[in-house]
Structure formats: structure tokens, C-alpha cells
Amino acid sequence: MKIFCIGKNYAEHAKEMNSEVPSKPLVFMKPSTAVLHEDKPFYYPEFSSNIHYEVEVVLKIKKHGRHIDPKFALEYVDEIGLGIDFTARDVQAECKRNGHPWEVAKAFDHSAVIGKFISKEGKDLDSLEFYLTKNGVTVQRGNTKDLIYNFTTIISYISSIFTLKNSDLIMTGTPAGVGPVKIGDHLVGYLGKEKMFECEVK
Ligand code: MG
């Protein structure tokens, strides 16, 4: 199982990172050891002093696919979820400054909170509302209508480079409002009104 992530896929987030909107989907990966299942605590890692939350809609791939035509892309997904792409922002800044790869900032153990999955049936994938609360206060709010590259484009694009397999996950990008966590914080993610995960920072 592998996890694909899309960077800077909401214009307002690209802006808050002082970045340009990418001219094609910006893809990076996390290994299976990055997964932190819903409701398990996140232990603040020692190598960073600026871990940020990024709440993202997650797609679960259900079958093997390569070079997927956009018109069939959504047939490769039947469940959607919500998660956090935890990012060591200080380490990432150093990687960016030096032109180095991002894995140490993005792909570390438990950097991918993965909540429960629900059927996509009856959902308008182009208009999914989601939000994240920290200690009961909403800190990020997004809607997939604001994606720069929608699910169809992402799936088709990734599959033109990497074979997609059953149970692979795609974290589709974070909206504006990313920010730091500290020990003791309590994060809760919602898709629509449905609670998808909780995560305590320890
Ligand atoms: Mg992200």
C-alpha cells in the first residue's frame, strides 16, 4: 500500500505558503508506515519544533490501474475519507531552501492520520465540504469545488506515472488555514457533518 499526496491543490493554501499554483499536479508520497489510524494519538517527533496539521480529503483506490482515462477515473474509487498530512514545517523549509527532497518533512512515521472511510454513493465529489477543529475551534474549512486539480485529473495523472493498486490512498490537498500543533491539542476532522477522525497530540 502506498499513499500519494497532492501539494498546493487549493489556491488559497498556495498563497499562504507564498507559492505559485503548480502547472500540473504536485505529487509526493508517504510510505505505509506513515499511517496513523483514526483515534490513535500522535506523538510529537523530536526532530521538529513546528509540526503543522493539513486536513485533506482522502480517496481509497479499489483496483489496479495504469494510464487511467479521465472518463473512467472515478470507477477506481468507491470510498472517501478524511485525514491529516502532518508536516514538519521547519524541516520542510530547510529542504526547500536547499532544494532537497521532502520525505523527512512529510513522510515520517505517523505523518498520515487516516480516518474512517464512507461510500462515495450519493455524494457530490465536486462539492464536498470538510473542516478541522483544534481544541473545539474550527481552524480549517474546505470544499472540493475549490480544488485546482479535481479527483478525476489527479487519479488519471498519478496513474500515468505510477501503477495504482487496491488500497492505495490519495490525499488530495489541503485548503488554507494550516497551522501548528502542540502537545495536548485535540484535532477532530469532519466531512460534511460526519466526524471522520479524532487525534490527540501527545
Ligand atoms: Mg498536504
mmCIF file of C-alpha atoms and ligand atoms in Angstrom:
data_model
loop_
_atom_site.group_PDB
_atom_site.id
_atom_site.type_symbol
_atom_site.label_atom_id
_atom_site.label_comp_id
_atom_site.label_asym_id
_atom_site.label_seq_id
_atom_site.Cartn_x
_atom_site.Cartn_y
_atom_site.Cartn_z
ATOM 1 C CA MET A 1 0.000 0.000 0.000
ATOM 2 C CA LYS A 2 1.269 3.462 -0.806
ATOM 3 C CA ILE A 3 -0.001 6.956 -0.157
ATOM 4 C CA PHE A 4 0.063 9.674 -2.765
ATOM 5 C CA CYS A 5 -0.296 13.277 -1.684
ATOM 6 C CA ILE A 6 -1.057 16.325 -3.747
ATOM 7 C CA GLY A 7 0.602 19.594 -2.771
ATOM 8 C CA LYS A 8 -0.746 23.123 -3.296
ATOM 9 C CA ASN A 9 -4.056 21.960 -4.698
ATOM 10 C CA TYR A 10 -6.102 24.858 -3.290
ATOM 11 C CA ALA A 11 -5.188 28.344 -4.482
ATOM 12 C CA GLU A 12 -5.674 29.994 -1.076
ATOM 13 C CA HIS A 13 -3.290 27.497 0.521
ATOM 14 C CA ALA A 14 -0.656 28.018 -2.206
ATOM 15 C CA LYS A 15 -0.971 31.728 -1.437
ATOM 16 C CA GLU A 16 -0.490 31.285 2.322
ATOM 17 C CA MET A 17 2.672 29.286 1.549
ATOM 18 C CA ASN A 18 3.883 32.130 -0.708
ATOM 19 C CA SER A 19 3.863 29.647 -3.592
ATOM 20 C CA GLU A 20 2.675 29.692 -7.163
ATOM 21 C CA VAL A 21 -0.144 27.363 -8.179
ATOM 22 C CA PRO A 22 1.594 24.372 -9.825
ATOM 23 C CA SER A 23 1.159 23.947 -13.588
ATOM 24 C CA LYS A 24 0.429 20.227 -13.128
ATOM 25 C CA PRO A 25 -0.459 18.194 -10.016
ATOM 26 C CA LEU A 26 2.386 18.282 -7.469
ATOM 27 C CA VAL A 27 2.753 14.685 -6.272
ATOM 28 C CA PHE A 28 4.710 13.247 -3.387
ATOM 29 C CA MET A 29 4.380 10.024 -1.427
ATOM 30 C CA LYS A 30 4.304 8.663 2.081
ATOM 31 C CA PRO A 31 5.107 5.033 2.934
ATOM 32 C CA SER A 32 2.640 2.685 4.622
ATOM 33 C CA THR A 33 4.464 3.288 7.948
ATOM 34 C CA ALA A 34 3.209 6.884 7.848
ATOM 35 C CA VAL A 35 -0.348 5.772 8.556
ATOM 36 C CA LEU A 36 -1.822 6.701 11.918
ATOM 37 C CA HIS A 37 -5.237 5.142 12.206
ATOM 38 C CA GLU A 38 -8.206 7.114 13.407
ATOM 39 C CA ASP A 39 -8.394 7.895 17.060
ATOM 40 C CA LYS A 40 -4.759 6.925 17.836
ATOM 41 C CA PRO A 41 -2.592 9.621 19.464
ATOM 42 C CA PHE A 42 0.108 11.420 17.505
ATOM 43 C CA TYR A 43 3.406 11.628 19.393
ATOM 44 C CA TYR A 44 5.206 14.875 18.659
ATOM 45 C CA PRO A 45 8.502 13.870 16.987
ATOM 46 C CA GLU A 46 11.810 15.088 18.394
ATOM 47 C CA PHE A 47 13.293 16.192 15.077
ATOM 48 C CA SER A 48 10.859 19.081 14.605
ATOM 49 C CA SER A 49 9.589 22.004 16.619
ATOM 50 C CA ASN A 50 6.955 23.125 14.105
ATOM 51 C CA ILE A 51 4.581 20.318 13.162
ATOM 52 C CA HIS A 52 1.586 21.580 11.158
ATOM 53 C CA TYR A 53 -1.803 19.978 10.508
ATOM 54 C CA GLU A 54 -3.156 19.870 6.943
ATOM 55 C CA VAL A 55 -6.652 18.378 6.688
ATOM 56 C CA GLU A 56 -7.331 16.632 3.374
ATOM 57 C CA VAL A 57 -9.981 14.531 1.660
ATOM 58 C CA VAL A 58 -8.618 11.022 1.069
ATOM 59 C CA LEU A 59 -9.530 8.706 -1.805
ATOM 60 C CA LYS A 60 -9.191 4.954 -1.429
ATOM 61 C CA ILE A 61 -8.261 3.150 -4.635
ATOM 62 C CA LYS A 62 -10.163 -0.089 -5.150
ATOM 63 C CA LYS A 63 -8.492 -1.702 -8.149
ATOM 64 C CA HIS A 64 -5.333 -1.959 -10.166
ATOM 65 C CA GLY A 65 -4.904 0.746 -12.786
ATOM 66 C CA ARG A 66 -2.381 2.348 -15.116
ATOM 67 C CA HIS A 67 -2.859 5.108 -17.640
ATOM 68 C CA ILE A 68 -6.437 5.607 -16.495
ATOM 69 C CA ASP A 69 -8.570 7.616 -18.861
ATOM 70 C CA PRO A 70 -10.115 10.596 -17.024
ATOM 71 C CA LYS A 71 -13.581 9.442 -18.005
ATOM 72 C CA PHE A 72 -13.107 6.197 -16.052
ATOM 73 C CA ALA A 73 -11.063 7.635 -13.164
ATOM 74 C CA LEU A 74 -13.847 7.685 -10.576
ATOM 75 C CA GLU A 75 -14.541 3.993 -11.187
ATOM 76 C CA TYR A 76 -11.274 3.348 -9.361
ATOM 77 C CA VAL A 77 -12.633 4.790 -6.104
ATOM 78 C CA ASP A 78 -15.647 3.742 -4.117
ATOM 79 C CA GLU A 79 -14.776 5.101 -0.693
ATOM 80 C CA ILE A 80 -13.714 8.512 0.511
ATOM 81 C CA GLY A 81 -12.273 9.598 3.812
ATOM 82 C CA LEU A 82 -10.537 12.425 5.593
ATOM 83 C CA GLY A 83 -7.077 12.677 7.066
ATOM 84 C CA ILE A 84 -4.210 14.884 8.136
ATOM 85 C CA ASP A 85 -0.989 15.336 6.228
ATOM 86 C CA PHE A 86 1.214 16.189 9.223
ATOM 87 C CA THR A 87 4.140 18.275 8.047
ATOM 88 C CA ALA A 88 7.341 19.246 9.831
ATOM 89 C CA ARG A 89 7.220 22.805 8.519
ATOM 90 C CA ASP A 90 10.646 23.772 9.863
ATOM 91 C CA VAL A 91 12.268 20.729 8.262
ATOM 92 C CA GLN A 92 10.331 21.326 5.034
ATOM 93 C CA ALA A 93 11.536 24.933 4.872
ATOM 94 C CA GLU A 94 15.115 23.706 5.134
ATOM 95 C CA CYS A 95 14.501 21.096 2.390
ATOM 96 C CA LYS A 96 13.028 23.772 0.140
ATOM 97 C CA ARG A 97 15.880 26.165 0.834
ATOM 98 C CA ASN A 98 18.444 23.518 -0.075
ATOM 99 C CA GLY A 99 16.499 22.039 -2.984
ATOM 100 C CA HIS A 100 16.364 18.705 -1.152
ATOM 101 C CA PRO A 101 13.629 16.053 -1.204
ATOM 102 C CA TRP A 102 10.726 16.411 1.242
ATOM 103 C CA GLU A 103 10.418 12.947 2.759
ATOM 104 C CA VAL A 104 11.964 13.838 6.122
ATOM 105 C CA ALA A 105 9.375 16.617 6.485
ATOM 106 C CA LYS A 106 6.357 14.783 5.079
ATOM 107 C CA ALA A 107 6.726 11.011 5.135
ATOM 108 C CA PHE A 108 7.829 10.280 8.699
ATOM 109 C CA ASP A 109 6.122 7.711 10.936
ATOM 110 C CA HIS A 110 2.501 8.601 11.691
ATOM 111 C CA SER A 111 2.515 11.659 9.451
ATOM 112 C CA ALA A 112 -0.711 10.497 7.786
ATOM 113 C CA VAL A 113 -3.769 10.420 10.018
ATOM 114 C CA ILE A 114 -6.314 8.314 8.153
ATOM 115 C CA GLY A 115 -9.878 8.420 9.395
ATOM 116 C CA LYS A 116 -12.751 6.139 8.573
ATOM 117 C CA PHE A 117 -13.989 5.678 5.015
ATOM 118 C CA ILE A 118 -17.512 6.073 3.714
ATOM 119 C CA SER A 119 -19.111 5.163 0.417
ATOM 120 C CA LYS A 120 -18.976 7.805 -2.295
ATOM 121 C CA GLU A 121 -22.539 6.853 -3.287
ATOM 122 C CA GLY A 122 -24.900 9.791 -3.065
ATOM 123 C CA LYS A 123 -22.046 12.270 -2.556
ATOM 124 C CA ASP A 124 -21.239 15.076 -4.941
ATOM 125 C CA LEU A 125 -17.458 14.651 -5.123
ATOM 126 C CA ASP A 126 -17.096 18.081 -6.703
ATOM 127 C CA SER A 127 -18.697 19.744 -3.716
ATOM 128 C CA LEU A 128 -17.593 18.008 -0.522
ATOM 129 C CA GLU A 129 -17.367 20.261 2.494
ATOM 130 C CA PHE A 130 -14.894 19.377 5.202
ATOM 131 C CA TYR A 131 -13.346 21.012 8.229
ATOM 132 C CA LEU A 132 -10.907 20.510 11.054
ATOM 133 C CA THR A 133 -11.255 21.635 14.639
ATOM 134 C CA LYS A 134 -8.425 22.129 17.108
ATOM 135 C CA ASN A 135 -9.479 22.141 20.742
ATOM 136 C CA GLY A 136 -13.063 22.744 19.621
ATOM 137 C CA VAL A 137 -12.295 25.720 17.368
ATOM 138 C CA THR A 138 -12.581 25.370 13.576
ATOM 139 C CA VAL A 139 -9.135 26.019 12.106
ATOM 140 C CA GLN A 140 -9.525 24.823 8.506
ATOM 141 C CA ARG A 141 -12.527 24.659 6.259
ATOM 142 C CA GLY A 142 -12.523 23.464 2.665
ATOM 143 C CA ASN A 143 -14.719 22.422 -0.211
ATOM 144 C CA THR A 144 -13.607 20.193 -3.078
ATOM 145 C CA LYS A 145 -15.209 22.627 -5.527
ATOM 146 C CA ASP A 146 -12.115 24.767 -4.908
ATOM 147 C CA LEU A 147 -9.620 22.060 -5.928
ATOM 148 C CA ILE A 148 -7.217 23.193 -8.630
ATOM 149 C CA TYR A 149 -6.903 19.582 -9.872
ATOM 150 C CA ASN A 150 -10.058 17.587 -9.226
ATOM 151 C CA PHE A 151 -10.209 13.912 -8.323
ATOM 152 C CA THR A 152 -10.558 12.796 -11.941
ATOM 153 C CA THR A 153 -7.464 14.701 -13.018
ATOM 154 C CA ILE A 154 -5.418 13.575 -10.009
ATOM 155 C CA ILE A 155 -6.215 9.874 -10.479
ATOM 156 C CA SER A 156 -5.553 9.973 -14.194
ATOM 157 C CA TYR A 157 -2.330 11.944 -13.767
ATOM 158 C CA ILE A 158 -0.882 9.774 -10.974
ATOM 159 C CA SER A 159 -1.710 6.609 -12.938
ATOM 160 C CA SER A 160 0.218 7.915 -15.937
ATOM 161 C CA ILE A 161 3.383 7.667 -13.807
ATOM 162 C CA PHE A 162 2.682 5.121 -11.033
ATOM 163 C CA THR A 163 0.598 1.952 -11.093
ATOM 164 C CA LEU A 164 -2.340 2.349 -8.719
ATOM 165 C CA LYS A 165 -3.233 -0.699 -6.663
ATOM 166 C CA ASN A 166 -6.094 -1.791 -4.469
ATOM 167 C CA SER A 167 -5.967 0.076 -1.076
ATOM 168 C CA ASP A 168 -3.591 2.808 -2.216
ATOM 169 C CA LEU A 169 -4.630 6.172 -0.814
ATOM 170 C CA ILE A 170 -4.583 9.639 -2.308
ATOM 171 C CA MET A 171 -4.504 12.678 -0.009
ATOM 172 C CA THR A 172 -5.923 15.331 -2.280
ATOM 173 C CA GLY A 173 -4.506 18.558 -0.863
ATOM 174 C CA THR A 174 -5.210 20.958 1.964
ATOM 175 C CA PRO A 175 -7.205 24.191 1.968
ATOM 176 C CA ALA A 176 -5.924 27.382 3.592
ATOM 177 C CA GLY A 177 -5.559 27.651 7.336
ATOM 178 C CA VAL A 178 -2.724 25.232 8.073
ATOM 179 C CA GLY A 179 -1.078 25.812 11.404
ATOM 180 C CA PRO A 180 0.947 24.361 14.255
ATOM 181 C CA VAL A 181 0.016 21.763 16.830
ATOM 182 C CA LYS A 182 1.399 21.399 20.306
ATOM 183 C CA ILE A 183 1.310 18.629 22.850
ATOM 184 C CA GLY A 184 -2.155 18.418 24.380
ATOM 185 C CA ASP A 185 -4.018 19.584 21.264
ATOM 186 C CA HIS A 186 -7.107 17.678 20.206
ATOM 187 C CA LEU A 187 -7.923 17.571 16.490
ATOM 188 C CA VAL A 188 -11.231 16.434 15.006
ATOM 189 C CA GLY A 189 -11.982 16.150 11.284
ATOM 190 C CA TYR A 190 -15.438 16.311 9.705
ATOM 191 C CA LEU A 191 -16.660 15.526 6.199
ATOM 192 C CA GLY A 192 -19.940 17.366 5.863
ATOM 193 C CA LYS A 193 -21.307 16.960 9.380
ATOM 194 C CA GLU A 194 -19.873 13.496 9.896
ATOM 195 C CA LYS A 195 -16.978 13.028 12.286
ATOM 196 C CA MET A 196 -14.222 11.123 10.429
ATOM 197 C CA PHE A 197 -11.351 11.082 12.915
ATOM 198 C CA GLU A 198 -10.050 12.383 16.207
ATOM 199 C CA CYS A 199 -6.409 12.793 17.080
ATOM 200 C CA GLU A 200 -4.740 13.775 20.335
ATOM 201 C CA VAL A 201 -1.240 15.235 20.162
ATOM 202 C CA LYS A 202 0.955 13.724 22.890
HETATM 203 MG MG MG B 1 -0.792 18.345 2.233
#
